[in-house]
Short mmCIF file of C-alpha atoms in Angstrom, two decimals:
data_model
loop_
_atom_site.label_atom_id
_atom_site.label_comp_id
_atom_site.label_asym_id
_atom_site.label_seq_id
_atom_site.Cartn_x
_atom_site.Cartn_y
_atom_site.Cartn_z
CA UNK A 1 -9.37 -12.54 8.24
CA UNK A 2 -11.11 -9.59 6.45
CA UNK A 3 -13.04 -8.47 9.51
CA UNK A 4 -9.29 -8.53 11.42
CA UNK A 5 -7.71 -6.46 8.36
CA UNK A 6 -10.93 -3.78 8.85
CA UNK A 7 -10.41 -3.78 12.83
CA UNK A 8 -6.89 -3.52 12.72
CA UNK A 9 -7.59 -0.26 9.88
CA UNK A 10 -9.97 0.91 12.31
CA UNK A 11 -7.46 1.05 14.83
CA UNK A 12 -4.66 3.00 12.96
CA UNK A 13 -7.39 5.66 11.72
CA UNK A 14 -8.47 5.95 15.28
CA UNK A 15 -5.04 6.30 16.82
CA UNK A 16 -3.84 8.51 14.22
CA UNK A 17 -6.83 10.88 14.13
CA UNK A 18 -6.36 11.07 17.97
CA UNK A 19 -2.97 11.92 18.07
CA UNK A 20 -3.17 14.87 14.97
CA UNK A 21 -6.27 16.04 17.23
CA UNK A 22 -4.18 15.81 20.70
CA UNK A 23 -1.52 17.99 19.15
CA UNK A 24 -3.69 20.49 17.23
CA UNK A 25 -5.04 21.03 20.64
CA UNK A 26 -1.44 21.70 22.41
CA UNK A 27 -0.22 23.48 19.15
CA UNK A 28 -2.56 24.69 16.92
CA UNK A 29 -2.16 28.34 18.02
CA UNK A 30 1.04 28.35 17.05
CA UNK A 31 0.10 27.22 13.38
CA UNK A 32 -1.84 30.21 12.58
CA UNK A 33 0.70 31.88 10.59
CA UNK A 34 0.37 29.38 7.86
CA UNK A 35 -2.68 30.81 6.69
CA UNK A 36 -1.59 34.15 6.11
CA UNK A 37 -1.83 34.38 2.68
CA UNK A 38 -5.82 33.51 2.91
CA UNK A 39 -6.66 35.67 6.04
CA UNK A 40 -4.86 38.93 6.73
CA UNK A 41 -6.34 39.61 9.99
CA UNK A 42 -5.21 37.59 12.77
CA UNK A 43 -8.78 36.97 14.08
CA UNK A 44 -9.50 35.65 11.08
CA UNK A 45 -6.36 32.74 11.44
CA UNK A 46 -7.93 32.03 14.51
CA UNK A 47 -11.30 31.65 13.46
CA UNK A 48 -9.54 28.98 10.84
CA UNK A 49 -7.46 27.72 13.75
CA UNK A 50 -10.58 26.54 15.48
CA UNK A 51 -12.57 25.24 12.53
CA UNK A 52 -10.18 22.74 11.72
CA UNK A 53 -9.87 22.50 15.74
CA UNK A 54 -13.61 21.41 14.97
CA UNK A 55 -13.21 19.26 11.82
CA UNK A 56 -10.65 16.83 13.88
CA UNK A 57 -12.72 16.60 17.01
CA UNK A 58 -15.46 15.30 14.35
CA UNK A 59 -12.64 13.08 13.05
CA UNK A 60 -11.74 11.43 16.61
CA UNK A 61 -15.09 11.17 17.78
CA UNK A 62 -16.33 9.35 13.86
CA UNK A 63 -13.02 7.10 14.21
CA UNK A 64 -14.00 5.91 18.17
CA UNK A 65 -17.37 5.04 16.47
CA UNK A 66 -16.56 3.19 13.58
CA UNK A 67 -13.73 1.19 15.81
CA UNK A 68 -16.80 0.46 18.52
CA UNK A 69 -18.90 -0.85 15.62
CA UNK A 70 -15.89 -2.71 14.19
CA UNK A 71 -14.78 -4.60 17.03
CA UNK A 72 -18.55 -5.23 18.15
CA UNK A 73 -19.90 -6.23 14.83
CA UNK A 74 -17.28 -7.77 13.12
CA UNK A 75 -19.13 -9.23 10.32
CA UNK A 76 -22.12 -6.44 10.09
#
């Protein structure tokens, strides 16, 4: 039951990180303006835009492994 309580955690991380990565993609432009108060220059919002573009691709593609190794090795 353990190994079905990991898989089924595995799954949720994996959809979720998807989905926040899906719509930082469509939207994330649009988000820049929250980070005003740490970058004045709009280049530099960008350049944060795409960072944590970066940081959430790393997410989705670490959450596809660790489901592949979940629902292959079970037990391991």
């Amino acid at each position: 039951m353990d190994s079905q309580k990991r898989v089924f955690a595995s799954l949720i991380v994996f959809i979720m990180t998807q989905l926040l990565h899906i719509f930082w993609l469509a939207d994330g432009d649009e988000y820049s303006d929250w980070f005003a108060d740490i970058a004045d220059k709009e280049s530099d919002r960008k350049m944060i835009v795409k960072q944590i573009e970066k940081v959430l691709h790393v997410l989705a593609i670490g959450s596809k492994v660790f489901l592949a190794k979940e629902v292959a090795w079970p037990d391991g």
